[in-house]
Coordinates of C-alpha atoms in Angstrom, one line a residue:
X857 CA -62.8 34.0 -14.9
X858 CA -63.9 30.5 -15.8
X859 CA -61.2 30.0 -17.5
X860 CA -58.9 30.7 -14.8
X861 CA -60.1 28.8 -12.1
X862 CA -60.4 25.4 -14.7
X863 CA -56.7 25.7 -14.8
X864 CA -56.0 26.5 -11.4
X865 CA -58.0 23.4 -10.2
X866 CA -56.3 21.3 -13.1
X867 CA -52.7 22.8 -11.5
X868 CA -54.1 21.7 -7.5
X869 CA -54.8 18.2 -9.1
X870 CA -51.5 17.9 -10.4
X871 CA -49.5 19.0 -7.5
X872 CA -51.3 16.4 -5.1
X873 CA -51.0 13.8 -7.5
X874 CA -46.8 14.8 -7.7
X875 CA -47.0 14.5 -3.5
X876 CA -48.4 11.3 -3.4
X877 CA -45.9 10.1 -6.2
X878 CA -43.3 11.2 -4.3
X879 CA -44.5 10.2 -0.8
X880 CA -45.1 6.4 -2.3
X881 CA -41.1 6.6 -3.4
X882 CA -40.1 7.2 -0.4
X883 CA -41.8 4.8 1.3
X884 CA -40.5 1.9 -1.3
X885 CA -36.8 3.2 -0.8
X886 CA -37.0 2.8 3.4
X887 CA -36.3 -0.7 3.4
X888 CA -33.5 -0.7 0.8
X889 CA -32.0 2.1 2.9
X890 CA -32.4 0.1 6.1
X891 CA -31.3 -3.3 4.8
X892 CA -28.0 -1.5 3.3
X893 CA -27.7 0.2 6.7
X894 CA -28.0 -3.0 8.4
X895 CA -25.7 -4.6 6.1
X896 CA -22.8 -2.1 7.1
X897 CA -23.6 -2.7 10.6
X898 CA -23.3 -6.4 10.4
X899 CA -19.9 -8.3 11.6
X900 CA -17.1 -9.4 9.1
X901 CA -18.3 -11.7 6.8
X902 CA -18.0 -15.5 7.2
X903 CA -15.0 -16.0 4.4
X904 CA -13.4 -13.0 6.7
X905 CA -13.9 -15.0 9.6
X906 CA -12.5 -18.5 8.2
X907 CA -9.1 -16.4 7.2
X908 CA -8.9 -15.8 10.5
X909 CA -8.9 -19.6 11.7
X910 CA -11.9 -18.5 13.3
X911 CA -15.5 -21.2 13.3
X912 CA -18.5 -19.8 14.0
X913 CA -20.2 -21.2 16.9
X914 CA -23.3 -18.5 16.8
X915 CA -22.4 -17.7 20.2
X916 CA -21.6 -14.1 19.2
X917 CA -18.6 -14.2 19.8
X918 CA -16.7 -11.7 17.4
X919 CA -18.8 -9.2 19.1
X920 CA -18.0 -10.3 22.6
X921 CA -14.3 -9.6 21.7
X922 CA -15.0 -6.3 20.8
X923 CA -17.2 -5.7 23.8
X924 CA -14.6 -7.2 26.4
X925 CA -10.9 -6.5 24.4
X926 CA -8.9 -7.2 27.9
X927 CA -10.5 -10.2 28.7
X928 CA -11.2 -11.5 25.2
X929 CA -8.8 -14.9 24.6
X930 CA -8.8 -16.9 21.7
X931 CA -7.9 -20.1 22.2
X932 CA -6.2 -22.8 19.9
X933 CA -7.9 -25.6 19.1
X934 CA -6.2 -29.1 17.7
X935 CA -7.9 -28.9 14.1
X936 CA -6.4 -25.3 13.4
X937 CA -9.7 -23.4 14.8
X938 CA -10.0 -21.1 17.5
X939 CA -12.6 -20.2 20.1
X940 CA -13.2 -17.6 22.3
X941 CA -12.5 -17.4 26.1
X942 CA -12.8 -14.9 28.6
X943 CA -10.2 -15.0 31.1
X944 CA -11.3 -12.7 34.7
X945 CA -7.7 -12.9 36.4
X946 CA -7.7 -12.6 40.4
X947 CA -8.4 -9.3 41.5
X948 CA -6.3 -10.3 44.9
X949 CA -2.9 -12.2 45.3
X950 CA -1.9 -14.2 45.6
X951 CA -4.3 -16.4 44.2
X952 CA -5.6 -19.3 44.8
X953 CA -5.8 -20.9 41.9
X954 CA -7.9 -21.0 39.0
X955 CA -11.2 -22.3 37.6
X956 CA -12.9 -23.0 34.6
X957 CA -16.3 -22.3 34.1
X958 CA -18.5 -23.8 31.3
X959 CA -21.7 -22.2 30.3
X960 CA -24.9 -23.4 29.9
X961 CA -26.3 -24.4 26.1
X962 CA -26.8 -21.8 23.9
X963 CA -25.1 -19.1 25.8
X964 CA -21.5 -17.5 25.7
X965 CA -18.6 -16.9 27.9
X966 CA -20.1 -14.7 29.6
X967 CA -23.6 -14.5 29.3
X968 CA -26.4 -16.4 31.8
X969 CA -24.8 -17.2 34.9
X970 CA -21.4 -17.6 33.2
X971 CA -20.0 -13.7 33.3
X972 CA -21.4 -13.4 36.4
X973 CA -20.1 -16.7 38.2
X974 CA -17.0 -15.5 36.9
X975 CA -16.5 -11.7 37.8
X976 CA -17.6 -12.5 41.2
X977 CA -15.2 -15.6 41.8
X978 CA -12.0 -13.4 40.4
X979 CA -13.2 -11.5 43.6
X980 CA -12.2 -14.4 45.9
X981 CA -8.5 -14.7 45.2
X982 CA -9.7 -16.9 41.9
X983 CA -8.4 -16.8 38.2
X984 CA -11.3 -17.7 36.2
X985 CA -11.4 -18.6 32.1
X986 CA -15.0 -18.8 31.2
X987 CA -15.8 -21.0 28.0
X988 CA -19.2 -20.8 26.2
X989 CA -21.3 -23.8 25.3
X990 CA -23.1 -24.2 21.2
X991 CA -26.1 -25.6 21.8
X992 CA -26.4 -28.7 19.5
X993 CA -28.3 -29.4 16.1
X994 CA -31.8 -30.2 16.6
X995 CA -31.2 -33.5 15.1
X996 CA -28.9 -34.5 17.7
X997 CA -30.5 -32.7 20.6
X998 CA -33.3 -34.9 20.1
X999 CA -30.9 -37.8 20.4
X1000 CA -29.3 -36.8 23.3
X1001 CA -32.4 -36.0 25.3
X1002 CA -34.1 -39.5 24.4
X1003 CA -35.0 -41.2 27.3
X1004 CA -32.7 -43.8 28.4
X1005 CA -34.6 -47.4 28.1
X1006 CA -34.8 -49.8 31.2
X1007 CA -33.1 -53.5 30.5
X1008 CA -36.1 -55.2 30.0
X1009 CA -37.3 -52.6 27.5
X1010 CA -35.1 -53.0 25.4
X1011 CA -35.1 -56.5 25.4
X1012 CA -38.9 -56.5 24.7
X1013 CA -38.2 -54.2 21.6
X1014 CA -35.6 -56.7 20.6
X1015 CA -38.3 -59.6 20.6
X1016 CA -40.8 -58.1 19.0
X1017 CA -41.9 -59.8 15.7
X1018 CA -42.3 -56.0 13.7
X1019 CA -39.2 -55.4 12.8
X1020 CA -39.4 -52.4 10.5
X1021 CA -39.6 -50.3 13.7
X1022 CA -37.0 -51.9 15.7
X1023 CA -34.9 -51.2 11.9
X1024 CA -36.2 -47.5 11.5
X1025 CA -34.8 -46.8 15.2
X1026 CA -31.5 -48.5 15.0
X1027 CA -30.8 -46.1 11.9
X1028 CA -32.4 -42.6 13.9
X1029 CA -29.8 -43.5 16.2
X1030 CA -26.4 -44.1 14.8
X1031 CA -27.5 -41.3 11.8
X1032 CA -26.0 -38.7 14.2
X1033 CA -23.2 -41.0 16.0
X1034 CA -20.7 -39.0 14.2
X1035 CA -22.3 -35.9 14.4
X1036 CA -22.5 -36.7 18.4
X1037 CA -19.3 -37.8 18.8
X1038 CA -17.8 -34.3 16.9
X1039 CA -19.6 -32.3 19.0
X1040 CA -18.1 -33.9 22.1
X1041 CA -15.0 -33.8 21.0
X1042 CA -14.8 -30.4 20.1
X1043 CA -16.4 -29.1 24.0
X1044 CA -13.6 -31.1 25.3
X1045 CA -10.8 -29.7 22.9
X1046 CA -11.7 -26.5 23.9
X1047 CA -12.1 -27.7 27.7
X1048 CA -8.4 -29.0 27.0
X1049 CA -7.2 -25.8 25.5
X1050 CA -8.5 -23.5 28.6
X1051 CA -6.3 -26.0 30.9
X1052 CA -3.0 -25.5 28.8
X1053 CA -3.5 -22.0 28.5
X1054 CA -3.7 -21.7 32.5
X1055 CA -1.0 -23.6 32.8
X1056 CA 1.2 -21.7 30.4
X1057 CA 0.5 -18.9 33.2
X1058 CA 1.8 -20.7 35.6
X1059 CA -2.0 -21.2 37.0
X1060 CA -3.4 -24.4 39.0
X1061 CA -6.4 -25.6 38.4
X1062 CA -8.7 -26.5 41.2
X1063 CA -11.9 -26.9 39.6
X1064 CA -14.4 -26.9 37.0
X1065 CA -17.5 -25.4 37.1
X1066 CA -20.3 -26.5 34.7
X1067 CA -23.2 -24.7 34.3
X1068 CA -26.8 -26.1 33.2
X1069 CA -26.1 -28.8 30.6
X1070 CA -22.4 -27.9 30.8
X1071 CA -22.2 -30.3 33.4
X1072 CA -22.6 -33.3 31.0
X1073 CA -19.5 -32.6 29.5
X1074 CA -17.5 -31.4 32.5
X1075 CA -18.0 -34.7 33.8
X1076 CA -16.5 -36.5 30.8
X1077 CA -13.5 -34.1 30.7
X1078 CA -12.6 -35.0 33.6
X1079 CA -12.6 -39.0 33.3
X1080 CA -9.5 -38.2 30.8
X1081 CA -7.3 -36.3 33.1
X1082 CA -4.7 -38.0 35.3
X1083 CA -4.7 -35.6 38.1
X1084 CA -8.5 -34.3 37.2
X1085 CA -9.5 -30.8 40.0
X1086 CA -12.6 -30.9 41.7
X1087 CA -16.1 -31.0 39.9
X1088 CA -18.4 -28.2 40.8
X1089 CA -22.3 -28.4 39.2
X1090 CA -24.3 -25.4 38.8
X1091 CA -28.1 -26.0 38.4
X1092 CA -26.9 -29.2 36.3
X1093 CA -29.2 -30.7 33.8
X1094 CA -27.7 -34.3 32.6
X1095 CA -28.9 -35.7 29.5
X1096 CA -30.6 -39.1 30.4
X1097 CA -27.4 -41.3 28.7
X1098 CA -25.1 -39.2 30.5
X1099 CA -27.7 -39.7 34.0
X1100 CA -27.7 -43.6 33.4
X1101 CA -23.3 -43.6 33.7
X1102 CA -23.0 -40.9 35.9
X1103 CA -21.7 -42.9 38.6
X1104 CA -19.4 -45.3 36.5
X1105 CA -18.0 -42.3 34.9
X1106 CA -17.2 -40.6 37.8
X1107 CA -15.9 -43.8 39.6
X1108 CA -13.5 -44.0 36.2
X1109 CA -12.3 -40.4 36.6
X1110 CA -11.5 -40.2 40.6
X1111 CA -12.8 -37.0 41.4
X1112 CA -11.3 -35.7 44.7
X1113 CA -14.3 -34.0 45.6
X1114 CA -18.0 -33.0 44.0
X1115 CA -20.0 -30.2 45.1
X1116 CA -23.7 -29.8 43.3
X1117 CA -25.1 -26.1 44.0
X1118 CA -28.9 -26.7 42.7
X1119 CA -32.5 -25.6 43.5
X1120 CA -33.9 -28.8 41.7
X1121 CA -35.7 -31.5 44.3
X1122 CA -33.7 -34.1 41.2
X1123 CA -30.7 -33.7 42.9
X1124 CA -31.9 -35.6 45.9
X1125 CA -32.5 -38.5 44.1
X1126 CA -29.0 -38.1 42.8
X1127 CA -27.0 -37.7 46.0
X1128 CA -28.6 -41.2 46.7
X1129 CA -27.8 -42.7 43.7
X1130 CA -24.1 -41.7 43.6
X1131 CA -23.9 -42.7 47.2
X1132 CA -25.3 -46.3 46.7
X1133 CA -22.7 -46.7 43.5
X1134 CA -20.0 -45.9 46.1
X1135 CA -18.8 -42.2 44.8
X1136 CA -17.4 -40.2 47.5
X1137 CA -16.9 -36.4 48.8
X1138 CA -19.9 -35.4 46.9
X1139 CA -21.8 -32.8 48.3
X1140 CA -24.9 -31.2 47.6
X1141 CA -26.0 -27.3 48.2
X1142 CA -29.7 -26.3 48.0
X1143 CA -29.4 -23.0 46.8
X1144 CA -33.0 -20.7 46.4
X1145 CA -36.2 -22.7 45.5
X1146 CA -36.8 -22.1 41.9
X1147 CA -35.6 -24.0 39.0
X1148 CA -32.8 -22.4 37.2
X1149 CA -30.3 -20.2 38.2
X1150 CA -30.1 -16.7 37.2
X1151 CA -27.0 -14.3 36.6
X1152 CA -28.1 -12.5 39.8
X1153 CA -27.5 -15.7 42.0
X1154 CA -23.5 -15.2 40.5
X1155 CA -22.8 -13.9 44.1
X1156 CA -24.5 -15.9 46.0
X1157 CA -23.0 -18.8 44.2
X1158 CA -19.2 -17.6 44.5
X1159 CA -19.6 -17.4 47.6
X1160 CA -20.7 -21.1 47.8
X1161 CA -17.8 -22.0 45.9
X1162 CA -15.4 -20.3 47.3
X1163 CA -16.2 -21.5 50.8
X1164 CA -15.9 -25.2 49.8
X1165 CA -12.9 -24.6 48.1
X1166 CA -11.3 -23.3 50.6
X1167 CA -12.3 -26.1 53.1
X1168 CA -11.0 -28.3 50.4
X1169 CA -7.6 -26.8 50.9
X1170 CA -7.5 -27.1 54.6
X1171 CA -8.1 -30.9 54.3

């Protein structure tokens, strides 16, 4: 009987030893399953996407083709690229023409206050192409949100007898001139490429919209077109270089008309300012009392635009 149970205990200890040996394998092998799982679930690869003439902006936006197919429009860009659109056509006729909205930093075509804005405008007798905005590199974000130096300020760093600062500055600055200027350039390529595609369908445009720090570069845009629609500014947040030649730029560019929907007391100050540089029809909507706009306020919003727009078109 001894005999017996010695095995029989030797056996137990053997078969709990051969469960926990197996338990601890299975444990190790989860996260290779998951990451191979995660691997297949990932979108095409990035040599995939180059074949395709596509650049990745991190915006998302293979999937946001795939999520909207009959709104989804790639546009072509001068360098060979392409870029992704979303074009909302009116959901009345006839229309009344069409607008381009740029997103805020960091999001896509349709995301923030971009989809929304949109969808709701193609309500009101509006074509809409909706564009989405890369946030920049870090680098050259820091750059463009330097405060912008008074006159004198810049004259006292100029005199000052140290000059291994004054040196190290000059350098910070024009390291990411290039980068800066590329980055520009390509928001207005594609800002150019959701015009020509409007007009290919026979579209008029009567305005662009920018959104948050989209309004920096709607501004610019602008300045380069000979007939250039109305500017309409969404919550905008102006970089303090862009701030400084706001009004000169806008003088340059001869905007008919300038509406400003924001819940910021900044654009106060602003109304002032462009009004003492001489800019006229601007026009400024207080819209809610917080300090960013939402994708819920898209209604609210549309509604603002399309009001002023079509009190532009009575005048």
């Amino acid at each position: 009987m001894r005999r017996i149970r010695t095995i029989s205990k030797s056996m137990y200890r053997w078969r709990i030893s051969g469960c926990l040996l197996v338990v601890m394998l299975a444990v190790g092998s989860a996260p290779a399953i998951a990451q191979d799982q995660g691997a297949d679930a990932e979108p095409p690869s990035s040599a995939a996407t180059e074949a395709r003439g596509v650049v990745s902006s991190g915006l998302g936006e293979w999937g946001l083709s795939q999520r909207f197919p009959d709104s989804a429009l790639w546009l072509e860009l001068e360098d060979g690229a392409r870029t992704l659109s979303l074009f909302w056509p009116e959901t009345e006729t006839p229309a009344r023409g069409a607008v381009i909205i740029l997103a805020d930093e960091g999001e896509n075509a349709e995301s923030g206050l971009a989809g929304a804005l949109a969808r709701e405008l193609a309500h009101r007798k509006l074509a809409v192409l909706s564009l989405g905005l890369e946030a920049p590199p870090a680098a050259l974000e820091k750059i463009l949100e330097r405060p912008q130096l008074a006159p004198e300020a810049k004259l006292e760093g100029q005199g000052s007898e140290s000059g291994v600062p004054a040196t190290i500055d000059v350098m910070a600055a024009e390291a990411p001139g290039d980068q800066e200027t590329a980055y520009r350039e390509r928001i207005r390529e594609e800002l150019a490429a959701g015009t020509a595609e409007l007009k290919k369908r026979e579209y008029e445009l009567v305005a662009v919209v920018g959104i948050g720090r989209g309004s920096n570069h709607v501004v610019t845009y602008a300045a380069e077109l000979g007939a250039p629609p109305a500017l309409i500014w969404a919550g905008p947040k102006f970089y303090p270089s862009d701030a400084g030649r706001l009004s000169a730029t806008l003088e340059k560019a001869a905007v008919p008309r300038i509406l400003e929907l924001s819940a910021s007391g900044e654009s106060g100050e602003r109304k002032v300012s462009l009004a003492r540089a001489g800019v006229q029809g601007f026009s400024l909507q207080a819209v809610g009392s917080g300090t960013e706009f939402l994708p819920r306020d898209g209604k609210a919003l549309a509604s603002r635009i399309a009001a002023w727009l079509t009190q532009d078109a009575r005048q």
